[in-house]
mmCIF file with all atom_site columns, C-alpha atoms in Angstrom:
data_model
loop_
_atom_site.group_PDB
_atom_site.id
_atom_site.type_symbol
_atom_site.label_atom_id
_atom_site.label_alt_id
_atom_site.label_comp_id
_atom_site.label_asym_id
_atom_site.label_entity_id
_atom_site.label_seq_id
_atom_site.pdbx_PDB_ins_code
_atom_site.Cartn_x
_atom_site.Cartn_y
_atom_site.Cartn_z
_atom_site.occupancy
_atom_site.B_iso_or_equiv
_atom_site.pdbx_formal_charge
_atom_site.auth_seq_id
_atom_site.auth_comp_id
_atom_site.auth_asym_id
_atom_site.auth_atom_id
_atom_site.pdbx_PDB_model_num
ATOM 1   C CA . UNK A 1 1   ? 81.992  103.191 81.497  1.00 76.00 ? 1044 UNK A CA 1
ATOM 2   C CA . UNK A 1 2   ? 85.709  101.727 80.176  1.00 83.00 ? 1045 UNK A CA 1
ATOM 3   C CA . UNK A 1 3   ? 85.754  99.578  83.864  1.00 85.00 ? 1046 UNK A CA 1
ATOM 4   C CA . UNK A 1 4   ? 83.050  97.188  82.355  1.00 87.00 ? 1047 UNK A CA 1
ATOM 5   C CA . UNK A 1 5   ? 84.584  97.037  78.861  1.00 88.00 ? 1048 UNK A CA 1
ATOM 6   C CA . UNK A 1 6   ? 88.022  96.118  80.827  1.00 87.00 ? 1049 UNK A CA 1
ATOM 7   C CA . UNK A 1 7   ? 86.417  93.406  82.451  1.00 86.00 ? 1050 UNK A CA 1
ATOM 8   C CA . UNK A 1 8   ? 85.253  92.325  79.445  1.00 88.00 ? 1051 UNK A CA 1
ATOM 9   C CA . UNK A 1 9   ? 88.402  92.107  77.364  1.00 87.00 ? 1052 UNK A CA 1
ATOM 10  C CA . UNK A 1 10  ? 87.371  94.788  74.662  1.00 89.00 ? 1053 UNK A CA 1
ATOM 11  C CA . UNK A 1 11  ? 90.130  95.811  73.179  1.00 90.00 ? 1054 UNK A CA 1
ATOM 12  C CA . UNK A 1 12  ? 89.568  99.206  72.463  1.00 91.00 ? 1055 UNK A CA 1
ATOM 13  C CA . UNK A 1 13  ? 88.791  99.829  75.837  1.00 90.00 ? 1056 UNK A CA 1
ATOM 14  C CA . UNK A 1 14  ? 92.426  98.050  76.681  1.00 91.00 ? 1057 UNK A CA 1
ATOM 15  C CA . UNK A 1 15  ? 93.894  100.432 73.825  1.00 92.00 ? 1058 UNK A CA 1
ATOM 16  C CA . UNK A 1 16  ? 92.305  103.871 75.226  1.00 93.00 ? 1059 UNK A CA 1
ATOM 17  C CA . UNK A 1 17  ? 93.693  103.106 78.373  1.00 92.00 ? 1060 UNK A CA 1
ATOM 18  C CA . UNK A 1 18  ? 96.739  102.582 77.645  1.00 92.00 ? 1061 UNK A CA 1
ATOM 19  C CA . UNK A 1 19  ? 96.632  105.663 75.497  1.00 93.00 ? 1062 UNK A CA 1
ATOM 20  C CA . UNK A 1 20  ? 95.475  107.625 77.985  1.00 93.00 ? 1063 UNK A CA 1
ATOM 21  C CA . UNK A 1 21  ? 97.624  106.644 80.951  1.00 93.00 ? 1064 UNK A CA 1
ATOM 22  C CA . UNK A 1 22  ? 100.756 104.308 79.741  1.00 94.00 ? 1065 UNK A CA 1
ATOM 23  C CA . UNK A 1 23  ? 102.806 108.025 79.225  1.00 93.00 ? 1066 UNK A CA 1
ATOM 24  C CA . UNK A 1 24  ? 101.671 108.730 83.001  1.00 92.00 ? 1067 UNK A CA 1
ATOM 25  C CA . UNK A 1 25  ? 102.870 105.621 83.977  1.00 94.00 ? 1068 UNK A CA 1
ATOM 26  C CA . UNK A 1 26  ? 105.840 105.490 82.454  1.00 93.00 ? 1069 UNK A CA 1
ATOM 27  C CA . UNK A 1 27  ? 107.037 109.546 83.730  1.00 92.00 ? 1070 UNK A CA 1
ATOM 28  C CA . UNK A 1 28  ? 106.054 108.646 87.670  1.00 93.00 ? 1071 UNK A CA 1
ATOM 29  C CA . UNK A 1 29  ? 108.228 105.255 87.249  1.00 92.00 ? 1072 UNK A CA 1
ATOM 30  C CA . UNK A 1 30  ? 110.936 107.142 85.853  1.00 91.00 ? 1073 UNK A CA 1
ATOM 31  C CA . UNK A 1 31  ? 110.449 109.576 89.084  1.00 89.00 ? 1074 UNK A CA 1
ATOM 32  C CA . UNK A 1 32  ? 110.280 107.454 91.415  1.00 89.00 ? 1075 UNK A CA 1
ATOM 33  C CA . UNK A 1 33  ? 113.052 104.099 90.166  1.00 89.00 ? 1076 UNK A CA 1
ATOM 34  C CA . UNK A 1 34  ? 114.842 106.279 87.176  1.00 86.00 ? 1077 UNK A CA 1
ATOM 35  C CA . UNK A 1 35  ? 114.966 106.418 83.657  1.00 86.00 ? 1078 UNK A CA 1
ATOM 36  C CA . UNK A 1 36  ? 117.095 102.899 83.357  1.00 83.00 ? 1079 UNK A CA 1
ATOM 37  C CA . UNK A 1 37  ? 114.148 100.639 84.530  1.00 89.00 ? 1080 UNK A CA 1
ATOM 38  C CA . UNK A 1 38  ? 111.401 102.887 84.494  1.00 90.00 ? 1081 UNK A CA 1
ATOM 39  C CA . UNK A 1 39  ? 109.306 100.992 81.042  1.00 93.00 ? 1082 UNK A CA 1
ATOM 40  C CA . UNK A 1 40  ? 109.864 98.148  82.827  1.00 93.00 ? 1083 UNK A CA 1
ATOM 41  C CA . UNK A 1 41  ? 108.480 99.304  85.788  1.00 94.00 ? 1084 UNK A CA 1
ATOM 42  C CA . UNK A 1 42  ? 105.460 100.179 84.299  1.00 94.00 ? 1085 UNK A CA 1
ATOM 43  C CA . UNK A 1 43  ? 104.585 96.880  82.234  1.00 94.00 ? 1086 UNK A CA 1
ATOM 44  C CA . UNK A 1 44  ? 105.138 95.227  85.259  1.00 95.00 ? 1087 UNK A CA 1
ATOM 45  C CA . UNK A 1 45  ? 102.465 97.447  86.756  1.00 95.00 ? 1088 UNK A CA 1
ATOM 46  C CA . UNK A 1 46  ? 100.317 96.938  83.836  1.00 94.00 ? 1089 UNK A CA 1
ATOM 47  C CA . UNK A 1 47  ? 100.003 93.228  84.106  1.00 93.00 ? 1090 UNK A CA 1
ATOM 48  C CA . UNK A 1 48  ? 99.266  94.334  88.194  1.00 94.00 ? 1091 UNK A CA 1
ATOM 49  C CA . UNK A 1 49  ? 96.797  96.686  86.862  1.00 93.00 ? 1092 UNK A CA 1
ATOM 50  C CA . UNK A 1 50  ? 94.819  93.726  84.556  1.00 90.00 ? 1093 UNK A CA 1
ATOM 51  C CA . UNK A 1 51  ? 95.100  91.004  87.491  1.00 92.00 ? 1094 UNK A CA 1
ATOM 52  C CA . UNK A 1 52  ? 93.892  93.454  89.700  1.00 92.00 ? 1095 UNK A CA 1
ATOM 53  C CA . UNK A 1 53  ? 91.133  95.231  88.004  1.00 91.00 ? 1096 UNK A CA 1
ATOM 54  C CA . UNK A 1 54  ? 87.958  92.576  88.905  1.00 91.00 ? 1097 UNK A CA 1
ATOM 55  C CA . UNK A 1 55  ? 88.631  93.926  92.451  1.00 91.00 ? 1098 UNK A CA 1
ATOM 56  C CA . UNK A 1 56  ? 88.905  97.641  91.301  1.00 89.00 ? 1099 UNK A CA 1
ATOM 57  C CA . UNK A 1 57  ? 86.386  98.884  94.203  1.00 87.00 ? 1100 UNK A CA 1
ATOM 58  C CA . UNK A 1 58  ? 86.187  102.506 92.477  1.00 86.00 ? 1101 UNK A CA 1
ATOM 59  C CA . UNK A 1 59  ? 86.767  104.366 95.488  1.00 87.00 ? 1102 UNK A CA 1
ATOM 60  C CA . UNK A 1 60  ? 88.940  106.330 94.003  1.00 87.00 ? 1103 UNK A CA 1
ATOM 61  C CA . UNK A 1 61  ? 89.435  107.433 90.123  1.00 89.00 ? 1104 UNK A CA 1
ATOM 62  C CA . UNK A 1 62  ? 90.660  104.725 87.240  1.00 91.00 ? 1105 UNK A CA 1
ATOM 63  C CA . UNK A 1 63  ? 93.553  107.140 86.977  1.00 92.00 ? 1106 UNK A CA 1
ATOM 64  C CA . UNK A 1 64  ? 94.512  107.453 90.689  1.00 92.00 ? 1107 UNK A CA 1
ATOM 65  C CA . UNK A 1 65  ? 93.862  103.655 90.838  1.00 93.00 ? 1108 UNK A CA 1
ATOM 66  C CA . UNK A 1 66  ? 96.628  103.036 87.909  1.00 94.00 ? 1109 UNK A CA 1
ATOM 67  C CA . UNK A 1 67  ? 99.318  105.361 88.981  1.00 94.00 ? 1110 UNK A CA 1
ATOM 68  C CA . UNK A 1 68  ? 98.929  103.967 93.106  1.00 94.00 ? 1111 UNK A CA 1
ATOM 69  C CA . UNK A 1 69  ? 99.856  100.357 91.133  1.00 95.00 ? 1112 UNK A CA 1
ATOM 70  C CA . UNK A 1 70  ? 102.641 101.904 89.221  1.00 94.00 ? 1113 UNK A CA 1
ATOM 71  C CA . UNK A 1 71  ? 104.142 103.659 92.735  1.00 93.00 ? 1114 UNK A CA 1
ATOM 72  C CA . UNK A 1 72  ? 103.892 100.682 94.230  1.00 93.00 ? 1115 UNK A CA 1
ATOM 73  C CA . UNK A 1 73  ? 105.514 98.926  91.611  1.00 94.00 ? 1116 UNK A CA 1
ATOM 74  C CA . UNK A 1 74  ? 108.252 100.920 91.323  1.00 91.00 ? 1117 UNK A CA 1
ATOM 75  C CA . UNK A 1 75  ? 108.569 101.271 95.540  1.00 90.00 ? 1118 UNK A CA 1
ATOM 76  C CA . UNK A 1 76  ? 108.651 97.141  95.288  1.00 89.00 ? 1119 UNK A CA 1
ATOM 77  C CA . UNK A 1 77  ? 110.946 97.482  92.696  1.00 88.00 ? 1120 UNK A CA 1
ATOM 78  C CA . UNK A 1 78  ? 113.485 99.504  94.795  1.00 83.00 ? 1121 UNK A CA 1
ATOM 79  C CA . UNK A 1 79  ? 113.329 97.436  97.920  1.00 81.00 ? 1122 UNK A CA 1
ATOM 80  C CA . UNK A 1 80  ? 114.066 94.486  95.545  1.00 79.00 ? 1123 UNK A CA 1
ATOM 81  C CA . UNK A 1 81  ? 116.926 95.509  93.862  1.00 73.00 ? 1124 UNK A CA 1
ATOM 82  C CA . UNK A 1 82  ? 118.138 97.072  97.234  1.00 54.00 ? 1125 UNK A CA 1
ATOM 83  C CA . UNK A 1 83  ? 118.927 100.505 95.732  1.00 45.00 ? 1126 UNK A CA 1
ATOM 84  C CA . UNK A 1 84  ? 116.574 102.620 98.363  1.00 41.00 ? 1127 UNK A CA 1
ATOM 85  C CA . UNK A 1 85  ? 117.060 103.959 101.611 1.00 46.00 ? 1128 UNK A CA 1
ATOM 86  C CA . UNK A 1 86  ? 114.136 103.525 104.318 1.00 48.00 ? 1129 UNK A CA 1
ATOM 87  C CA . UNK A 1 87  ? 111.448 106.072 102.900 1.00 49.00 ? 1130 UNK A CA 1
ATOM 88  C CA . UNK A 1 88  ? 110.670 106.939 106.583 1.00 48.00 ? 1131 UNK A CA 1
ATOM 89  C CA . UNK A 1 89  ? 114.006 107.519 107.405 1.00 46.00 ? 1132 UNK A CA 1
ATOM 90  C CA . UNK A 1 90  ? 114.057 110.224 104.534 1.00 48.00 ? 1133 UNK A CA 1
ATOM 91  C CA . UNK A 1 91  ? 111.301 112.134 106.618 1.00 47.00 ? 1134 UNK A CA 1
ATOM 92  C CA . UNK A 1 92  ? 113.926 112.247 109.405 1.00 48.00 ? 1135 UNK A CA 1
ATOM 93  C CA . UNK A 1 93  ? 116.312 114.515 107.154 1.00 53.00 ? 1136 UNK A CA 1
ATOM 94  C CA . UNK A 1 94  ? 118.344 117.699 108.210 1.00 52.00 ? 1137 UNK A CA 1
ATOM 95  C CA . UNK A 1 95  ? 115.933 121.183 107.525 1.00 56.00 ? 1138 UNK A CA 1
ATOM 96  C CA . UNK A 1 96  ? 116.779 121.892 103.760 1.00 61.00 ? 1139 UNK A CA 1
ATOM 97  C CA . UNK A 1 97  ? 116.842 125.593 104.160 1.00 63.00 ? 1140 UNK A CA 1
ATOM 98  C CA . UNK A 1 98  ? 119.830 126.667 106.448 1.00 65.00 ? 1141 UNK A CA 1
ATOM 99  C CA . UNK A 1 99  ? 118.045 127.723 109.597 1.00 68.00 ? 1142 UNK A CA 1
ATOM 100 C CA . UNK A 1 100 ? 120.725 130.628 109.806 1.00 69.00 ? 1143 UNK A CA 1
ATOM 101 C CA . UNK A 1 101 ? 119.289 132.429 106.858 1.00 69.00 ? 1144 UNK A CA 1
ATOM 102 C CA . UNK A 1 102 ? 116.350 133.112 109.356 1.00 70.00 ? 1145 UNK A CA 1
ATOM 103 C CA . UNK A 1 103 ? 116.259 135.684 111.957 1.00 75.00 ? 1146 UNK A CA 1
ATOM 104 C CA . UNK A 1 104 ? 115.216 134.748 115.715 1.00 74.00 ? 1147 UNK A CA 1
ATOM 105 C CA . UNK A 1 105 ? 111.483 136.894 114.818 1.00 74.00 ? 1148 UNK A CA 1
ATOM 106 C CA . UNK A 1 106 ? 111.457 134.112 111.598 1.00 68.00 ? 1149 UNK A CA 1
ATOM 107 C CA . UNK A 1 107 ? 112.102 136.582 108.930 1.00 72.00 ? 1150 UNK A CA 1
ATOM 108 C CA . UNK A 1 108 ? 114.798 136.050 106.315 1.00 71.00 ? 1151 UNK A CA 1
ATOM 109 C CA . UNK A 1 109 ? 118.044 136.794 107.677 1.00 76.00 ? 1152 UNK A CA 1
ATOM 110 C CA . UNK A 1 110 ? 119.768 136.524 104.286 1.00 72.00 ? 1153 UNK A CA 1
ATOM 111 C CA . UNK A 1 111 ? 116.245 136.502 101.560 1.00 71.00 ? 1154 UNK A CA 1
ATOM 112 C CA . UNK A 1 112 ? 116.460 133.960 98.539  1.00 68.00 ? 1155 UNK A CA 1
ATOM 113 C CA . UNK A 1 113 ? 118.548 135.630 95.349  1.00 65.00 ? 1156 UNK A CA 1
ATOM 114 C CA . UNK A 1 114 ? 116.345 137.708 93.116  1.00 63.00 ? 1157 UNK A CA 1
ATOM 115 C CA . UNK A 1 115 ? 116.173 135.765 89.514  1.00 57.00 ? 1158 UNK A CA 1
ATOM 116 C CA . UNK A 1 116 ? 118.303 137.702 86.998  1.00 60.00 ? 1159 UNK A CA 1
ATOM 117 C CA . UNK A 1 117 ? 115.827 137.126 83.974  1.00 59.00 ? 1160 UNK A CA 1
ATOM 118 C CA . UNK A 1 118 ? 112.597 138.993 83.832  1.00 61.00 ? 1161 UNK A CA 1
ATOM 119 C CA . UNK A 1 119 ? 109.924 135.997 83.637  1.00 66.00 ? 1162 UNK A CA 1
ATOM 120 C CA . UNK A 1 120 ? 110.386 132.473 84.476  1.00 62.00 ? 1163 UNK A CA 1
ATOM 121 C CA . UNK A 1 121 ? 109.860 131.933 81.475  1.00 62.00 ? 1164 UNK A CA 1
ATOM 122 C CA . UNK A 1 122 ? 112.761 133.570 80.209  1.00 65.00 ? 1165 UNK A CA 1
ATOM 123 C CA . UNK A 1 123 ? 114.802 131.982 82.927  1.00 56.00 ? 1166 UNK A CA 1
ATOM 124 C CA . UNK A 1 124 ? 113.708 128.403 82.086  1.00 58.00 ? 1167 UNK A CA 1
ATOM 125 C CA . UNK A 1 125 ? 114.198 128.896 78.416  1.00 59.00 ? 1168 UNK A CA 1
ATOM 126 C CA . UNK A 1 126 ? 118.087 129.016 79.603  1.00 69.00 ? 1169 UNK A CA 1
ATOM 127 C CA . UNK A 1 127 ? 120.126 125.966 78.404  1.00 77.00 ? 1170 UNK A CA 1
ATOM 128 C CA . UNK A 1 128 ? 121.685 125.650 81.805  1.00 81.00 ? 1171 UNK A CA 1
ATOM 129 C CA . UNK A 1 129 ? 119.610 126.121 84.097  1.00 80.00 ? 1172 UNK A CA 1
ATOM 130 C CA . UNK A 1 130 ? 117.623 123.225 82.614  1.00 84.00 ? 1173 UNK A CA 1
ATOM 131 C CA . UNK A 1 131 ? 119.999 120.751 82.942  1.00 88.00 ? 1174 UNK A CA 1
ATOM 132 C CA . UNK A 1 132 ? 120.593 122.441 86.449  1.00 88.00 ? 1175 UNK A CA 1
ATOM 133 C CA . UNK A 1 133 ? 116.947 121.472 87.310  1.00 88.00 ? 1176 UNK A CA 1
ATOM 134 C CA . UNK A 1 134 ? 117.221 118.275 85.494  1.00 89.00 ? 1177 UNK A CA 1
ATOM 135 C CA . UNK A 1 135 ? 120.470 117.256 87.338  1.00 92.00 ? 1178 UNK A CA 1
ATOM 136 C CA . UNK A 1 136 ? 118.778 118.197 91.086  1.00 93.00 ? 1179 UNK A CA 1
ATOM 137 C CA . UNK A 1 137 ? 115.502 116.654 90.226  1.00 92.00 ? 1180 UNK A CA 1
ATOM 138 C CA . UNK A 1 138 ? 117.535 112.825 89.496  1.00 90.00 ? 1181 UNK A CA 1
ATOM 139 C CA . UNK A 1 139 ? 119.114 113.607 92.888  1.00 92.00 ? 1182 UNK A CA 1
ATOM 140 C CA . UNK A 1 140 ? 116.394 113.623 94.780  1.00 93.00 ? 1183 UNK A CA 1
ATOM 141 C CA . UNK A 1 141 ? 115.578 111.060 97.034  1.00 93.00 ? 1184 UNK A CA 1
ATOM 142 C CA . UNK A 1 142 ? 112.804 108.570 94.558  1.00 91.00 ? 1185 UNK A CA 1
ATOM 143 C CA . UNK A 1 143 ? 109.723 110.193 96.805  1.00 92.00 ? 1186 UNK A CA 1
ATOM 144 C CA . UNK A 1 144 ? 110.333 113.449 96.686  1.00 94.00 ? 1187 UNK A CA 1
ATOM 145 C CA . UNK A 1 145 ? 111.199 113.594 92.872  1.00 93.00 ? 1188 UNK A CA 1
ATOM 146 C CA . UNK A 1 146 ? 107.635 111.927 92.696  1.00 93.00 ? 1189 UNK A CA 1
ATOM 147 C CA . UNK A 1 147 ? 105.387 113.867 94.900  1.00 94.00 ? 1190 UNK A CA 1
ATOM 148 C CA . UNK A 1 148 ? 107.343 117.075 92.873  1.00 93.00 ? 1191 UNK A CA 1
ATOM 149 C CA . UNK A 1 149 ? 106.832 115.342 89.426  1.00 92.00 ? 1192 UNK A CA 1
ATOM 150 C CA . UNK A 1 150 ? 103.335 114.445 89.796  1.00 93.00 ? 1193 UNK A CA 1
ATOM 151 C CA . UNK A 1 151 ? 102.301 118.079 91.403  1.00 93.00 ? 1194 UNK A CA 1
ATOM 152 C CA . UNK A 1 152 ? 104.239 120.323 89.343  1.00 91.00 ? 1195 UNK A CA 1
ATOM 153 C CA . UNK A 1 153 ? 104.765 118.251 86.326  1.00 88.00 ? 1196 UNK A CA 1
ATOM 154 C CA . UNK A 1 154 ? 101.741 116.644 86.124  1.00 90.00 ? 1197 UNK A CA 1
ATOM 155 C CA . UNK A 1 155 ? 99.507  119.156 87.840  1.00 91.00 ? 1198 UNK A CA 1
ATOM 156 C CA . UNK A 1 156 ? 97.402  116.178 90.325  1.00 93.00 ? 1199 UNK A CA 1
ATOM 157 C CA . UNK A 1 157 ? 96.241  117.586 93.492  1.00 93.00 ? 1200 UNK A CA 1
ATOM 158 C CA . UNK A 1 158 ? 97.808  116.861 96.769  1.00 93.00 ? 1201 UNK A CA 1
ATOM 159 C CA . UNK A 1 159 ? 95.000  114.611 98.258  1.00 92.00 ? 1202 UNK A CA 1
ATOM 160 C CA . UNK A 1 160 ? 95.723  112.279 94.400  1.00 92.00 ? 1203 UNK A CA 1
ATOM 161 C CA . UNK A 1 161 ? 99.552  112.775 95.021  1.00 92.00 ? 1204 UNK A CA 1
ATOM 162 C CA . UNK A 1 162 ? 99.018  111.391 98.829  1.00 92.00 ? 1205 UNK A CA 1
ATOM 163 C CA . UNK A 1 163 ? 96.886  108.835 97.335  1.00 91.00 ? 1206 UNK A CA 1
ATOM 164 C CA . UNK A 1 164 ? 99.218  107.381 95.010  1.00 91.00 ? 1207 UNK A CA 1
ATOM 165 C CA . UNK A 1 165 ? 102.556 107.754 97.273  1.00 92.00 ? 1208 UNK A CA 1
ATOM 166 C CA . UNK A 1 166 ? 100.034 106.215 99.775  1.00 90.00 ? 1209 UNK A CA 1
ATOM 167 C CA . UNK A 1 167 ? 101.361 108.653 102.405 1.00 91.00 ? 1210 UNK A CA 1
ATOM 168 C CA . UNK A 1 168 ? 99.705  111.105 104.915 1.00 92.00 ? 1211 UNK A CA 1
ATOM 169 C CA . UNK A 1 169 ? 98.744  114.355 103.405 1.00 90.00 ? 1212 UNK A CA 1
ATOM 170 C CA . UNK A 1 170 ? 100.771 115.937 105.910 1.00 90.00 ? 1213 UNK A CA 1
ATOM 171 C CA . UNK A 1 171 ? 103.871 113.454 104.453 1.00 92.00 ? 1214 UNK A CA 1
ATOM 172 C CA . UNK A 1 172 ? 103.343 114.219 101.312 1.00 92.00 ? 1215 UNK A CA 1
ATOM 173 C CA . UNK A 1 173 ? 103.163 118.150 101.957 1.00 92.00 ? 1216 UNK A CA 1
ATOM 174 C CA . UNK A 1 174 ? 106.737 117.774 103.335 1.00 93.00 ? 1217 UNK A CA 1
ATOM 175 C CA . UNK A 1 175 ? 108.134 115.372 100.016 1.00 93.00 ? 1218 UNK A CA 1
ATOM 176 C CA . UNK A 1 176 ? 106.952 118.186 98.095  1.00 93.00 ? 1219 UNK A CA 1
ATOM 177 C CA . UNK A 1 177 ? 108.370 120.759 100.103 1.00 93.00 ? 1220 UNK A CA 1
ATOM 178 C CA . UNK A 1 178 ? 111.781 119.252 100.162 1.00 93.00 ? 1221 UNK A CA 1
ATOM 179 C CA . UNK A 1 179 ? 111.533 118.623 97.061  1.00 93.00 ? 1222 UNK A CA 1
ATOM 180 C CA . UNK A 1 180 ? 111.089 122.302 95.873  1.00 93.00 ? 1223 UNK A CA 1
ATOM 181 C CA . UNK A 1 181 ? 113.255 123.745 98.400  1.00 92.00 ? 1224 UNK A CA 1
ATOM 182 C CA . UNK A 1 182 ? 116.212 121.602 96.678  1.00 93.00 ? 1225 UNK A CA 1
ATOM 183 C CA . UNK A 1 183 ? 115.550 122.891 93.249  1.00 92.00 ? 1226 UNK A CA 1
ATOM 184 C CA . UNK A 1 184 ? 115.150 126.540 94.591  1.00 90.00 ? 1227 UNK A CA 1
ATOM 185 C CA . UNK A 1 185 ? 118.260 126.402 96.068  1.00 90.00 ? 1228 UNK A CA 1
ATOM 186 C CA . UNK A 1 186 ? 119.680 124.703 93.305  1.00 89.00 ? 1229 UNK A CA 1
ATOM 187 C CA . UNK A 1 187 ? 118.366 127.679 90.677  1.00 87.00 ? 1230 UNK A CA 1
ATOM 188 C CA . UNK A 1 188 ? 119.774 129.875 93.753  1.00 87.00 ? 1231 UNK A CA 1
ATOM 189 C CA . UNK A 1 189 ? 123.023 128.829 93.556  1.00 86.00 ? 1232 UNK A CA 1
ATOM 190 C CA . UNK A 1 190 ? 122.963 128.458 89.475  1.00 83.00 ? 1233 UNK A CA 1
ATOM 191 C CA . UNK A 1 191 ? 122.189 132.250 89.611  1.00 78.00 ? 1234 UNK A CA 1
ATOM 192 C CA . UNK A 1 192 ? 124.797 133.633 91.944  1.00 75.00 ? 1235 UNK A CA 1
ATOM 193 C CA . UNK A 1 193 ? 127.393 131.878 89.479  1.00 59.00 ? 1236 UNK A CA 1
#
């Protein structure tokens, strides 16, 4: 019902929207291109997201739509500024867990460290270890801090996430993966400190 107002120029439709989504927008740029250029990012998918929206097809939700322009935006806006490496060639990386903490039968040869704290909660609410997380999320590689910051952040499902990275879900599976194996062993090594 807002896609018709949109085309319309209502205003209020143009102000919900952006109410709704500009935050969204603005925390998936900020994944995927970093906090310096990340508003940027995003108005610049905004005015891609009003040229754009006469040939919205709605095959997938106004959301999903909106957040595919503003990964692409900020993808473009890597290549441009020629601060990226080849997002296939990130696929091709080195296993992230240390196949020699596995056993030839597959089971843990040396088991992830047991968490000190009693709840995660408790844990998280540590000073430390959130800038610890913080630090290892702005060093991952731009998709893998997105497919990690729009599933566990932002809670989208994987088939959305795939959607909006525009990669396989099979792709996307491993970004996330990665992505959560760095910040386990990251809490890991925080831990054994």
């Amino acid at each position: 019902e807002l896609i018709p107002k949109l085309l319309a120029q209502d205003e209020a439709a143009y102000t919900q929207v952006v109410a709704a989504y500009h935050g969204l927008m603005v925390h998936l740029a900020r994944a995927i291109v970093g906090e310096a250029i990340a508003d940027e990012v995003a108005q610049e998918a905004w005015v891609a997201v009003l040229r754009a929206l006469p040939k919205f097809e709605r095959r997938s939700s106004l959301k999903t739509w909106i957040l595919r322009i503003v990964s692409n935006t900020a993808k473009s806006r890597l290549r441009h500024e020629s601060r990226t490496v080849n997002f296939d060639e990130q696929m091709e990386e080195s296993p992230i867990v240390d196949p020699a903490r596995f056993k030839a039968n597959a089971h843990w040869a040396s088991p992830p460290a047991m968490w000190h704290a009693d709840t995660p909660d408790a844990l998280l609410s540590s000073t430390e270890l959130r800038g610890c997380i913080n630090q290892t999320l702005a060093e991952l590689p731009p998709m893998q801090r997105a497919a990690v910051t729009l599933r566990d952040m932002q809670g989208h499902s994987m088939e959305a996430i795939c959607k909006i990275l525009e990669v396989s879900e099979s792709n996307g599976r491993v970004l996330l993966h990665r992505a959560r194996s760095r910040i386990q062993m990251a809490i890991e090594e925080h831990e054994g400190k």
